mmCIF file of C-alpha atoms in Angstrom:
data_model
loop_
_atom_site.group_PDB
_atom_site.id
_atom_site.type_symbol
_atom_site.label_atom_id
_atom_site.label_comp_id
_atom_site.label_asym_id
_atom_site.label_seq_id
_atom_site.Cartn_x
_atom_site.Cartn_y
_atom_site.Cartn_z
ATOM 1 C CA MET A 94 -20.027 -12.663 -44.057
ATOM 2 C CA ILE A 95 -17.432 -9.936 -43.755
ATOM 3 C CA ALA A 96 -20.123 -7.428 -43.572
ATOM 4 C CA LEU A 97 -21.765 -9.360 -40.732
ATOM 5 C CA LEU A 98 -18.449 -9.421 -38.985
ATOM 6 C CA VAL A 99 -18.025 -5.580 -39.451
ATOM 7 C CA ILE A 100 -21.435 -4.997 -38.056
ATOM 8 C CA LEU A 101 -20.998 -7.374 -35.209
ATOM 9 C CA LEU A 102 -17.539 -5.727 -34.177
ATOM 10 C CA THR A 103 -19.067 -2.314 -34.538
ATOM 11 C CA VAL A 104 -22.128 -3.074 -32.230
ATOM 12 C CA GLY A 105 -19.702 -4.659 -29.704
ATOM 13 C CA TYR A 106 -17.386 -1.527 -29.901
ATOM 14 C CA ILE A 107 -20.316 0.696 -29.382
ATOM 15 C CA LEU A 108 -21.751 -1.461 -26.354
ATOM 16 C CA VAL A 109 -18.386 -1.545 -24.732
ATOM 17 C CA LEU A 110 -17.838 2.255 -25.131
ATOM 18 C CA GLY A 111 -21.528 2.852 -23.819
ATOM 19 C CA PHE A 112 -20.962 0.741 -21.012
ATOM 20 C CA SER A 113 -17.701 2.355 -20.036
ATOM 21 C CA LEU A 114 -19.234 5.793 -20.329
ATOM 22 C CA TRP A 115 -22.097 4.794 -18.142
ATOM 23 C CA ILE A 116 -19.659 3.347 -15.425
ATOM 24 C CA LEU A 117 -17.447 6.607 -15.594
ATOM 25 C CA ILE A 118 -20.575 8.893 -15.437
ATOM 26 C CA GLU A 119 -21.828 7.043 -12.411
ATOM 27 C CA TYR A 120 -18.515 7.128 -10.572
ATOM 28 C CA TRP A 121 -17.812 10.709 -11.507
ATOM 29 C CA MET A 122 -21.133 11.716 -9.761
ATOM 30 C CA VAL A 123 -20.304 9.756 -6.605
ATOM 31 C CA ILE A 124 -16.639 10.199 -5.799
ATOM 32 C CA ASP A 125 -15.827 13.172 -3.578
ATOM 33 C CA VAL A 126 -12.850 15.266 -4.720
ATOM 34 C CA PRO A 127 -10.931 16.690 -1.497
ATOM 35 C CA PRO A 128 -11.003 20.443 -1.523
ATOM 36 C CA ALA A 129 -7.034 20.277 -0.867
ATOM 37 C CA ILE A 130 -6.314 18.458 -4.304
ATOM 38 C CA VAL A 131 -4.796 21.109 -6.606
ATOM 39 C CA HIS A 132 -5.836 19.468 -9.863
ATOM 40 C CA THR A 133 -9.397 18.593 -9.206
ATOM 41 C CA MET A 134 -9.991 17.374 -13.068
ATOM 42 C CA LYS A 135 -6.931 15.478 -13.131
ATOM 43 C CA PHE A 136 -7.683 13.718 -10.020
ATOM 44 C CA ARG A 137 -11.327 12.885 -11.312
ATOM 45 C CA ILE A 138 -9.968 11.457 -14.585
ATOM 46 C CA LEU A 139 -7.170 9.383 -12.960
ATOM 47 C CA HIS A 140 -9.475 7.604 -10.355
ATOM 48 C CA SER A 141 -12.240 7.285 -13.002
ATOM 49 C CA TYR A 142 -9.923 5.560 -15.192
ATOM 50 C CA GLY A 143 -8.717 3.239 -12.226
ATOM 51 C CA HIS A 144 -12.372 2.426 -11.382
ATOM 52 C CA LEU A 145 -13.251 1.684 -14.927
ATOM 53 C CA ILE A 146 -10.197 -0.855 -15.206
ATOM 54 C CA PHE A 147 -11.282 -2.587 -12.097
ATOM 55 C CA LYS A 148 -14.906 -2.876 -13.143
ATOM 56 C CA TRP A 149 -13.930 -4.150 -16.408
ATOM 57 C CA GLY A 150 -11.603 -6.771 -14.927
ATOM 58 C CA CYS A 151 -14.469 -7.880 -12.682
ATOM 59 C CA ILE A 152 -16.806 -8.406 -15.636
ATOM 60 C CA LEU A 153 -14.227 -10.055 -17.708
ATOM 61 C CA GLU A 154 -13.659 -12.416 -14.663
ATOM 62 C CA LYS A 155 -17.249 -13.315 -14.391
ATOM 63 C CA LEU A 156 -17.238 -14.171 -18.178
ATOM 64 C CA ARG A 157 -14.109 -16.372 -17.487
ATOM 65 C CA ILE A 158 -12.136 -14.397 -20.206
ATOM 66 C CA CYS A 159 -9.534 -13.139 -17.774
ATOM 67 C CA SER A 160 -8.993 -12.738 -13.994
ATOM 68 C CA MET A 161 -9.575 -9.181 -12.439
ATOM 69 C CA PRO A 162 -5.980 -8.957 -11.109
ATOM 70 C CA ARG A 163 -4.500 -9.923 -14.530
ATOM 71 C CA PHE A 164 -6.497 -7.396 -16.286
ATOM 72 C CA CYS A 165 -5.585 -4.649 -13.865
ATOM 73 C CA GLN A 166 -1.785 -5.548 -14.390
ATOM 74 C CA PHE A 167 -2.158 -5.531 -18.094
ATOM 75 C CA ALA A 168 -3.974 -2.066 -18.195
ATOM 76 C CA LEU A 169 -1.979 -0.490 -15.395
ATOM 77 C CA HIS A 170 1.600 -1.792 -15.720
ATOM 78 C CA LEU A 171 2.250 0.355 -18.915
ATOM 79 C CA GLN A 172 5.087 2.491 -17.130
ATOM 80 C CA LEU A 173 7.823 4.285 -19.180
ATOM 81 C CA ILE A 174 11.236 3.289 -17.604
ATOM 82 C CA ARG A 175 13.743 6.259 -17.872
ATOM 83 C CA LYS A 176 17.350 5.057 -17.925
ATOM 84 C CA ASP A 177 19.498 7.393 -15.726
ATOM 85 C CA PRO A 178 23.106 7.041 -16.826
ATOM 86 C CA ARG A 179 24.125 8.258 -13.215
ATOM 87 C CA VAL A 180 22.591 4.862 -11.846
ATOM 88 C CA VAL A 181 23.618 1.339 -12.428
ATOM 89 C CA VAL A 182 20.607 -0.951 -12.504
ATOM 90 C CA THR A 183 20.981 -4.788 -12.021
ATOM 91 C CA ASN A 184 18.210 -7.145 -12.153
ATOM 92 C CA LEU A 185 18.904 -10.161 -9.882
ATOM 93 C CA ARG A 186 17.159 -13.271 -8.261
ATOM 94 C CA PHE A 187 17.155 -14.206 -4.708
ATOM 95 C CA GLY A 188 16.021 -17.670 -5.234
ATOM 96 C CA THR A 189 12.486 -17.583 -6.521
ATOM 97 C CA ILE A 190 12.290 -13.814 -5.832
ATOM 98 C CA SER A 191 12.897 -11.151 -8.408
ATOM 99 C CA VAL A 192 14.860 -7.890 -7.176
ATOM 100 C CA ARG A 193 16.224 -4.905 -8.850
ATOM 101 C CA LEU A 194 19.329 -3.178 -7.483
ATOM 102 C CA PHE A 195 20.134 0.565 -7.879
ATOM 103 C CA GLN A 196 23.517 1.929 -7.238
ATOM 104 C CA PRO A 197 24.871 5.300 -7.995
ATOM 105 C CA LYS A 198 27.528 5.152 -10.759
ATOM 106 C CA ALA A 199 29.878 7.700 -8.930
ATOM 107 C CA VAL A 200 32.627 6.080 -6.770
ATOM 108 C CA SER A 201 32.119 6.172 -3.065
ATOM 109 C CA SER A 202 35.031 6.374 -0.685
ATOM 110 C CA CYS A 203 32.898 4.562 2.083
ATOM 111 C CA PRO A 204 30.095 2.036 2.039
ATOM 112 C CA ARG A 205 26.773 3.527 1.292
ATOM 113 C CA ARG A 206 23.374 3.505 2.965
ATOM 114 C CA GLY A 207 21.184 0.676 2.088
ATOM 115 C CA VAL A 208 17.348 1.013 1.257
ATOM 116 C CA ILE A 209 15.085 -1.898 0.699
ATOM 117 C CA PHE A 210 11.890 -1.043 -1.023
ATOM 118 C CA TYR A 211 8.717 -2.918 -1.041
ATOM 119 C CA HIS A 212 6.215 -1.627 -3.584
ATOM 120 C CA GLY A 213 2.464 -0.937 -3.060
ATOM 121 C CA GLY A 214 -0.620 -2.233 -5.126
ATOM 122 C CA ALA A 215 -2.846 -4.319 -2.737
ATOM 123 C CA ALA A 216 -1.125 -7.425 -3.955
ATOM 124 C CA VAL A 217 -2.708 -6.931 -7.583
ATOM 125 C CA ILE A 218 -0.824 -4.167 -9.143
ATOM 126 C CA GLY A 219 2.614 -2.739 -8.650
ATOM 127 C CA SER A 220 5.842 -4.127 -9.897
ATOM 128 C CA LEU A 221 9.717 -3.436 -10.383
ATOM 129 C CA ASP A 222 8.941 -1.578 -13.442
ATOM 130 C CA MET A 223 6.195 0.447 -11.940
ATOM 131 C CA TYR A 224 8.549 1.745 -9.105
ATOM 132 C CA HIS A 225 11.568 1.841 -11.250
ATOM 133 C CA ASN A 226 12.014 5.491 -11.802
ATOM 134 C CA THR A 227 10.939 6.179 -8.141
ATOM 135 C CA CYS A 228 13.708 3.892 -6.790
ATOM 136 C CA SER A 229 16.362 5.166 -9.279
ATOM 137 C CA PHE A 230 15.613 8.709 -8.002
ATOM 138 C CA LEU A 231 16.067 7.596 -4.431
ATOM 139 C CA ALA A 232 19.224 5.959 -5.021
ATOM 140 C CA LEU A 233 20.636 9.173 -6.613
ATOM 141 C CA LYS A 234 19.248 11.717 -4.407
ATOM 142 C CA THR A 235 20.223 9.935 -1.254
ATOM 143 C CA ASP A 236 23.511 8.436 -2.628
ATOM 144 C CA SER A 237 22.071 5.090 -1.516
ATOM 145 C CA VAL A 238 22.103 1.449 -2.717
ATOM 146 C CA VAL A 239 18.516 0.843 -3.213
ATOM 147 C CA LEU A 240 17.121 -2.786 -3.450
ATOM 148 C CA SER A 241 13.357 -3.103 -4.771
ATOM 149 C CA VAL A 242 11.802 -6.316 -4.084
ATOM 150 C CA GLY A 243 9.472 -7.769 -6.768
ATOM 151 C CA TYR A 244 7.354 -10.094 -4.432
ATOM 152 C CA ARG A 245 4.841 -12.544 -5.968
ATOM 153 C CA LYS A 246 1.209 -11.596 -5.684
ATOM 154 C CA LEU A 247 -2.254 -12.274 -7.140
ATOM 155 C CA PRO A 248 -3.795 -13.949 -8.883
ATOM 156 C CA ASP A 249 -1.328 -16.993 -8.770
ATOM 157 C CA TYR A 250 -0.116 -16.212 -5.222
ATOM 158 C CA HIS A 251 -1.970 -15.478 -1.869
ATOM 159 C CA HIS A 252 -1.191 -14.522 1.569
ATOM 160 C CA PRO A 253 1.665 -14.988 3.097
ATOM 161 C CA VAL A 254 3.492 -15.341 -0.017
ATOM 162 C CA SER A 255 4.020 -11.589 -0.559
ATOM 163 C CA PHE A 256 5.162 -10.982 2.976
ATOM 164 C CA ARG A 257 7.470 -14.210 3.169
ATOM 165 C CA ASP A 258 9.207 -13.004 -0.166
ATOM 166 C CA CYS A 259 9.966 -9.709 1.286
ATOM 167 C CA LEU A 260 11.180 -11.126 4.598
ATOM 168 C CA ASN A 261 13.490 -13.737 2.753
ATOM 169 C CA ALA A 262 14.794 -11.079 0.514
ATOM 170 C CA THR A 263 15.661 -8.738 3.205
ATOM 171 C CA VAL A 264 17.454 -11.302 5.305
ATOM 172 C CA HIS A 265 19.455 -12.459 2.133
ATOM 173 C CA PHE A 266 20.330 -8.740 1.356
ATOM 174 C CA LEU A 267 21.321 -8.215 5.133
ATOM 175 C CA LYS A 268 23.591 -11.300 5.018
ATOM 176 C CA THR A 269 25.426 -9.859 1.910
ATOM 177 C CA LEU A 270 25.908 -6.407 2.145
ATOM 178 C CA ASP A 271 29.453 -6.295 1.666
ATOM 179 C CA THR A 272 28.703 -7.486 -1.898
ATOM 180 C CA TYR A 273 26.756 -4.422 -2.533
ATOM 181 C CA GLY A 274 28.916 -2.085 -0.900
ATOM 182 C CA VAL A 275 26.216 -1.257 1.909
ATOM 183 C CA ASP A 276 27.211 0.110 5.273
ATOM 184 C CA PRO A 277 25.539 -2.523 7.792
ATOM 185 C CA SER A 278 24.717 0.101 10.236
ATOM 186 C CA ARG A 279 22.642 2.091 7.828
ATOM 187 C CA VAL A 280 20.038 -0.032 6.369
ATOM 188 C CA VAL A 281 16.401 0.971 6.096
ATOM 189 C CA VAL A 282 13.304 -0.707 5.057
ATOM 190 C CA SER A 283 10.595 1.420 3.155
ATOM 191 C CA GLY A 284 7.398 0.770 1.285
ATOM 192 C CA ASP A 285 4.072 2.388 0.350
ATOM 193 C CA SER A 286 0.520 1.175 0.864
ATOM 194 C CA LEU A 287 0.718 -2.783 1.144
ATOM 195 C CA GLY A 288 4.570 -2.182 1.064
ATOM 196 C CA ALA A 289 4.293 -0.087 4.072
ATOM 197 C CA THR A 290 2.380 -2.855 5.756
ATOM 198 C CA ILE A 291 5.343 -5.262 4.956
ATOM 199 C CA VAL A 292 7.707 -2.807 6.225
ATOM 200 C CA ALA A 293 6.063 -3.127 9.718
ATOM 201 C CA PHE A 294 6.066 -6.904 9.391
ATOM 202 C CA VAL A 295 9.533 -7.131 8.211
ATOM 203 C CA SER A 296 10.715 -4.882 10.979
ATOM 204 C CA GLN A 297 8.818 -6.703 13.757
ATOM 205 C CA ALA A 298 10.007 -10.141 12.314
ATOM 206 C CA LEU A 299 13.602 -9.128 12.542
ATOM 207 C CA VAL A 300 13.434 -8.122 16.229
ATOM 208 C CA GLY A 301 15.828 -9.982 18.326
ATOM 209 C CA ARG A 302 17.721 -11.682 15.420
ATOM 210 C CA THR A 303 21.512 -11.742 16.121
ATOM 211 C CA ASP A 304 22.715 -13.307 12.925
ATOM 212 C CA ILE A 305 22.116 -10.233 10.737
ATOM 213 C CA PRO A 306 22.682 -6.412 11.214
ATOM 214 C CA LYS A 307 19.985 -4.594 12.893
ATOM 215 C CA LEU A 308 17.782 -2.210 10.812
ATOM 216 C CA ARG A 309 18.607 1.390 11.237
ATOM 217 C CA GLY A 310 15.132 2.800 10.201
ATOM 218 C CA GLN A 311 11.933 2.102 8.756
ATOM 219 C CA ILE A 312 9.571 4.312 6.271
ATOM 220 C CA LEU A 313 5.970 3.728 6.150
ATOM 221 C CA VAL A 314 4.132 5.595 3.461
ATOM 222 C CA TYR A 315 0.256 5.402 4.121
ATOM 223 C CA PRO A 316 0.310 2.229 5.628
ATOM 224 C CA ALA A 317 -2.529 -0.362 6.106
ATOM 225 C CA LEU A 318 -1.684 -1.913 9.531
ATOM 226 C CA GLN A 319 -4.633 -3.644 10.877
ATOM 227 C CA GLY A 320 -8.032 -5.101 9.533
ATOM 228 C CA ILE A 321 -10.029 -5.341 12.916
ATOM 229 C CA ASN A 322 -11.345 -1.674 13.223
ATOM 230 C CA LEU A 323 -12.586 -0.527 9.856
ATOM 231 C CA GLN A 324 -14.707 2.224 11.212
ATOM 232 C CA LEU A 325 -12.189 4.661 12.234
ATOM 233 C CA PRO A 326 -12.852 8.386 11.373
ATOM 234 C CA SER A 327 -10.571 8.185 8.280
ATOM 235 C CA HIS A 328 -12.751 5.205 6.930
ATOM 236 C CA GLN A 329 -15.894 7.343 7.589
ATOM 237 C CA GLN A 330 -14.614 10.492 6.321
ATOM 238 C CA ASN A 331 -13.135 9.212 3.227
ATOM 239 C CA LYS A 332 -15.565 6.372 2.241
ATOM 240 C CA ASN A 333 -16.183 8.329 -1.056
ATOM 241 C CA VAL A 334 -12.678 9.435 -1.639
ATOM 242 C CA PRO A 335 -10.627 7.336 -4.052
ATOM 243 C CA ILE A 336 -9.493 4.540 -3.506
ATOM 244 C CA PRO A 337 -12.772 3.663 -1.807
ATOM 245 C CA LEU A 338 -12.413 0.992 0.753
ATOM 246 C CA THR A 339 -15.362 -0.984 -0.448
ATOM 247 C CA GLU A 340 -13.320 -1.780 -3.559
ATOM 248 C CA LEU A 341 -10.022 -2.444 -1.837
ATOM 249 C CA MET A 342 -11.804 -5.008 0.425
ATOM 250 C CA ILE A 343 -12.823 -7.105 -2.562
ATOM 251 C CA VAL A 344 -9.201 -7.264 -3.359
ATOM 252 C CA LEU A 345 -7.888 -7.835 0.137
ATOM 253 C CA CYS A 346 -10.472 -10.470 0.780
ATOM 254 C CA ARG A 347 -9.034 -12.280 -2.205
ATOM 255 C CA TYR A 348 -5.711 -11.966 -1.094
ATOM 256 C CA PHE A 349 -6.330 -13.195 2.271
ATOM 257 C CA THR A 350 -8.608 -15.924 0.877
ATOM 258 C CA ILE A 351 -11.704 -14.591 2.662
ATOM 259 C CA ASP A 352 -15.033 -15.126 0.758
ATOM 260 C CA PRO A 353 -15.957 -11.809 -0.423
ATOM 261 C CA SER A 354 -19.444 -12.369 1.072
ATOM 262 C CA TRP A 355 -17.934 -11.554 4.350
ATOM 263 C CA LYS A 356 -16.810 -7.932 3.202
ATOM 264 C CA ASP A 357 -19.473 -6.170 5.155
ATOM 265 C CA ALA A 358 -19.095 -8.018 8.153
ATOM 266 C CA LEU A 359 -15.394 -7.027 8.173
ATOM 267 C CA LEU A 360 -16.314 -3.320 7.412
ATOM 268 C CA LYS A 361 -18.629 -3.145 10.318
ATOM 269 C CA GLY A 362 -16.749 -5.140 12.903
ATOM 270 C CA ALA A 363 -19.358 -7.908 13.140
ATOM 271 C CA CYS A 364 -16.558 -10.606 12.782
ATOM 272 C CA VAL A 365 -14.856 -9.091 15.873
ATOM 273 C CA PRO A 366 -15.472 -11.103 19.182
ATOM 274 C CA ALA A 367 -15.877 -8.743 22.396
ATOM 275 C CA HIS A 368 -12.807 -10.381 24.035
ATOM 276 C CA ILE A 369 -10.669 -9.278 21.184
ATOM 277 C CA TRP A 370 -11.964 -5.781 21.092
ATOM 278 C CA GLU A 371 -11.527 -5.548 24.822
ATOM 279 C CA LYS A 372 -8.033 -6.662 24.428
ATOM 280 C CA TYR A 373 -6.957 -4.320 21.500
ATOM 281 C CA LYS A 374 -9.147 -1.170 21.753
ATOM 282 C CA LYS A 375 -6.592 0.455 23.835
ATOM 283 C CA TRP A 376 -4.737 0.468 20.576
ATOM 284 C CA LEU A 377 -7.357 0.590 17.805
ATOM 285 C CA SER A 378 -10.017 3.023 19.363
ATOM 286 C CA ALA A 379 -10.550 6.347 17.810
ATOM 287 C CA ASP A 380 -9.915 7.912 21.125
ATOM 288 C CA ASN A 381 -6.272 7.382 20.640
ATOM 289 C CA LEU A 382 -6.332 9.770 17.658
ATOM 290 C CA PRO A 383 -5.682 13.600 17.807
ATOM 291 C CA GLU A 384 -8.725 15.596 18.093
ATOM 292 C CA ARG A 385 -8.452 17.275 14.773
ATOM 293 C CA PHE A 386 -8.716 13.872 12.911
ATOM 294 C CA ARG A 387 -12.080 12.921 14.715
ATOM 295 C CA TYR A 388 -14.369 15.232 12.754
ATOM 296 C CA LYS A 389 -17.694 13.985 11.337
ATOM 297 C CA TYR A 390 -17.093 10.635 13.427
ATOM 298 C CA GLN A 391 -19.914 8.433 14.748
ATOM 299 C CA ALA A 392 -18.657 5.566 16.969
ATOM 300 C CA GLU A 393 -20.637 2.683 15.532
ATOM 301 C CA PHE A 394 -18.118 -0.139 16.330
ATOM 302 C CA PRO A 395 -18.333 -3.194 16.458
ATOM 303 C CA ALA A 396 -21.562 -4.437 15.056
ATOM 304 C CA PRO A 397 -23.558 -7.199 16.604
ATOM 305 C CA PHE A 398 -21.156 -10.173 16.753
ATOM 306 C CA ASN A 399 -21.368 -12.783 13.931
ATOM 307 C CA GLU A 400 -19.584 -16.069 14.808
ATOM 308 C CA ALA A 401 -19.611 -17.462 11.559
ATOM 309 C CA ALA A 402 -18.140 -14.353 10.036
ATOM 310 C CA TYR A 403 -15.359 -14.585 12.755
ATOM 311 C CA LEU A 404 -14.534 -18.147 12.124
ATOM 312 C CA GLU A 405 -14.109 -17.398 8.479
ATOM 313 C CA THR A 406 -11.895 -14.064 8.765
ATOM 314 C CA ARG A 407 -10.110 -14.687 12.085
ATOM 315 C CA HIS A 408 -6.791 -15.137 10.370
ATOM 316 C CA ALA A 409 -6.942 -11.621 9.408
ATOM 317 C CA PHE A 410 -6.559 -10.747 13.085
ATOM 318 C CA GLU A 411 -3.114 -12.469 13.602
ATOM 319 C CA VAL A 412 -0.349 -10.038 14.552
ATOM 320 C CA GLU A 413 1.327 -11.087 11.194
ATOM 321 C CA ASN A 414 -1.462 -9.335 9.420
ATOM 322 C CA ALA A 415 -2.235 -6.619 11.784
ATOM 323 C CA PRO A 416 1.337 -5.335 12.963
ATOM 324 C CA LEU A 417 -0.505 -2.319 14.964
ATOM 325 C CA ILE A 418 -1.426 -5.077 17.820
ATOM 326 C CA ALA A 419 2.075 -6.284 18.245
ATOM 327 C CA ASP A 420 3.015 -6.823 22.046
ATOM 328 C CA ASP A 421 4.744 -3.536 23.535
ATOM 329 C CA GLN A 422 8.062 -5.630 24.103
ATOM 330 C CA ILE A 423 8.180 -5.978 20.321
ATOM 331 C CA ILE A 424 7.264 -2.373 19.445
ATOM 332 C CA ALA A 425 9.902 -1.190 21.816
ATOM 333 C CA GLN A 426 12.738 -2.816 19.920
ATOM 334 C CA LEU A 427 11.757 -1.377 16.731
ATOM 335 C CA PRO A 428 14.077 1.036 14.743
ATOM 336 C CA GLY A 429 13.220 4.826 14.395
ATOM 337 C CA ALA A 430 10.613 5.391 11.808
ATOM 338 C CA LEU A 431 9.387 7.907 9.076
ATOM 339 C CA ILE A 432 5.566 7.636 9.044
ATOM 340 C CA VAL A 433 3.789 9.481 6.193
ATOM 341 C CA THR A 434 -0.006 9.960 6.358
ATOM 342 C CA CYS A 435 -2.342 11.379 3.720
ATOM 343 C CA GLU A 436 -5.408 13.444 4.698
ATOM 344 C CA TRP A 437 -7.644 11.971 1.991
ATOM 345 C CA ASP A 438 -6.870 8.321 2.669
ATOM 346 C CA SER A 439 -9.076 5.530 4.377
ATOM 347 C CA PHE A 440 -6.065 4.302 6.176
ATOM 348 C CA ARG A 441 -4.874 7.556 7.436
ATOM 349 C CA ASP A 442 -5.585 6.579 11.105
ATOM 350 C CA ASP A 443 -3.635 3.260 10.967
ATOM 351 C CA GLY A 444 -0.457 5.384 10.512
ATOM 352 C CA LEU A 445 -1.461 7.825 13.273
ATOM 353 C CA LEU A 446 -2.331 4.969 15.650
ATOM 354 C CA TYR A 447 1.053 3.314 14.815
ATOM 355 C CA LYS A 448 2.932 6.668 15.277
ATOM 356 C CA LYS A 449 1.258 6.692 19.006
ATOM 357 C CA ARG A 450 2.315 3.182 19.705
ATOM 358 C CA LEU A 451 5.976 3.738 18.737
ATOM 359 C CA GLU A 452 6.200 7.092 20.654
ATOM 360 C CA ASP A 453 4.612 5.488 23.633
ATOM 361 C CA GLN A 454 7.349 2.630 23.691
ATOM 362 C CA GLY A 455 10.096 5.454 23.358
ATOM 363 C CA VAL A 456 10.771 4.749 19.487
ATOM 364 C CA PRO A 457 11.802 7.956 17.607
ATOM 365 C CA VAL A 458 9.236 8.811 14.914
ATOM 366 C CA THR A 459 9.449 11.391 12.203
ATOM 367 C CA TRP A 460 5.970 12.296 10.999
ATOM 368 C CA TYR A 461 5.034 13.842 7.664
ATOM 369 C CA HIS A 462 1.320 14.521 7.043
ATOM 370 C CA ALA A 463 0.446 15.413 3.371
ATOM 371 C CA GLU A 464 -2.608 17.719 3.721
ATOM 372 C CA ASP A 465 -3.275 17.312 0.024
ATOM 373 C CA GLY A 466 -2.203 13.675 -0.186
ATOM 374 C CA PHE A 467 -4.193 10.549 -1.098
ATOM 375 C CA HIS A 468 -3.694 6.788 -1.250
ATOM 376 C CA GLY A 469 -1.325 5.494 -3.839
ATOM 377 C CA CYS A 470 0.121 9.009 -4.831
ATOM 378 C CA LEU A 471 3.707 7.962 -4.368
ATOM 379 C CA ALA A 472 3.186 5.547 -7.331
ATOM 380 C CA LEU A 473 2.517 8.617 -9.516
ATOM 381 C CA PHE A 474 5.768 10.315 -8.437
ATOM 382 C CA SER A 475 7.635 9.618 -11.777
ATOM 383 C CA THR A 476 4.574 10.133 -13.989
ATOM 384 C CA ILE A 477 4.177 13.266 -16.008
ATOM 385 C CA LEU A 478 0.425 13.340 -17.046
ATOM 386 C CA PHE A 479 -0.780 12.615 -13.395
ATOM 387 C CA HIS A 480 1.906 14.230 -11.240
ATOM 388 C CA PHE A 481 0.517 16.026 -8.149
ATOM 389 C CA PRO A 482 2.418 18.245 -5.733
ATOM 390 C CA CYS A 483 1.782 15.761 -2.828
ATOM 391 C CA CYS A 484 3.959 13.142 -4.692
ATOM 392 C CA GLU A 485 6.789 15.738 -4.731
ATOM 393 C CA LYS A 486 6.280 16.626 -0.961
ATOM 394 C CA ILE A 487 6.190 13.096 0.177
ATOM 395 C CA MET A 488 9.237 12.237 -1.732
ATOM 396 C CA SER A 489 11.123 15.228 -0.171
ATOM 397 C CA ALA A 490 10.240 14.010 3.181
ATOM 398 C CA ILE A 491 11.673 10.525 2.440
ATOM 399 C CA VAL A 492 14.881 11.933 0.934
ATOM 400 C CA LYS A 493 15.273 14.298 4.051
ATOM 401 C CA TYR A 494 14.701 11.329 6.430
ATOM 402 C CA LEU A 495 17.320 9.214 4.458
ATOM 403 C CA ARG A 496 19.884 11.831 4.259
ATOM 404 C CA ASP A 497 19.944 12.155 8.144
ATOM 405 C CA ILE A 498 20.789 8.517 8.652
#
């Protein structure tokens, strides 16, 4: 009996290992490694591992062993937290929302700048622990009080829970700034990836509020700001560059409770009615992008309209989910911004289009473009094995922007 069990375990191990190798080899052959990436082998290993975790998560979910988001969180949240004696870290709860406060230990003669941070991770991965070292670094290097928001996400929570958690945590913090020694005239909201989307949402949601201090600035690191036109040049140019949009769409469909069978309709624009495209193409068309970003671009948008697809996905076109299409009067009242874009990112053009929208309405914008950057790189800032030069450059741009506030 024991011998049979050993044989079965051995065979199972070999099958799992063999299948994993097959997934890795297949992905290795398909992905494009941007020529600007310095450590090409490290880049391949990093994203091949991420792809493997995603695929195994999907397999385990189909076998009803574990949900894909839960498996990804288990495999990717193994982040080593470094305790810096120069920073005081406090875990708090704002109602049902977990937050983590980072305060420089050194005594300050005046209230400090406040930075609210929303992590990325497509509402699947990302956590207070995963971005702990990054927030601690920001607090120390900019002499700021940093509040990291641990919003709720998949698999237990869907849109708009993450957005609402961040908005509620921000409002609560803004109402209690004195408690944390924060200057009410110097509060900035910041985030990367989905966190940057939330930055845009929160900044717009707070326009016109008179019961709380106004935001001084917003930092959007490789934001995704709309799901209407997914055939922009950056989507076409980086379709095989990690993280592939086709994989992200599976996750985003789940977050927005859209059946994954409509993924292709979303990607091709078949769910976009003519009247919506006519209304928003002035902001979402590739014609608004600088010429240098329109190479290898073929205008193939939108595809023939599919009414059934529209009826199933139309909530993705609401302003709350697509901050890029907010009205001019809202855009004009937004605080100044730092927008970080990465050359090798499917969502690069969202950041560029938002930059133009802000500038057209007279909102001051600081722009940093990472020629060697890729989506998700800021999450690797505090890692040792998978640290890339672009991580350091982006963080330096953020630190410089904050120090000037």
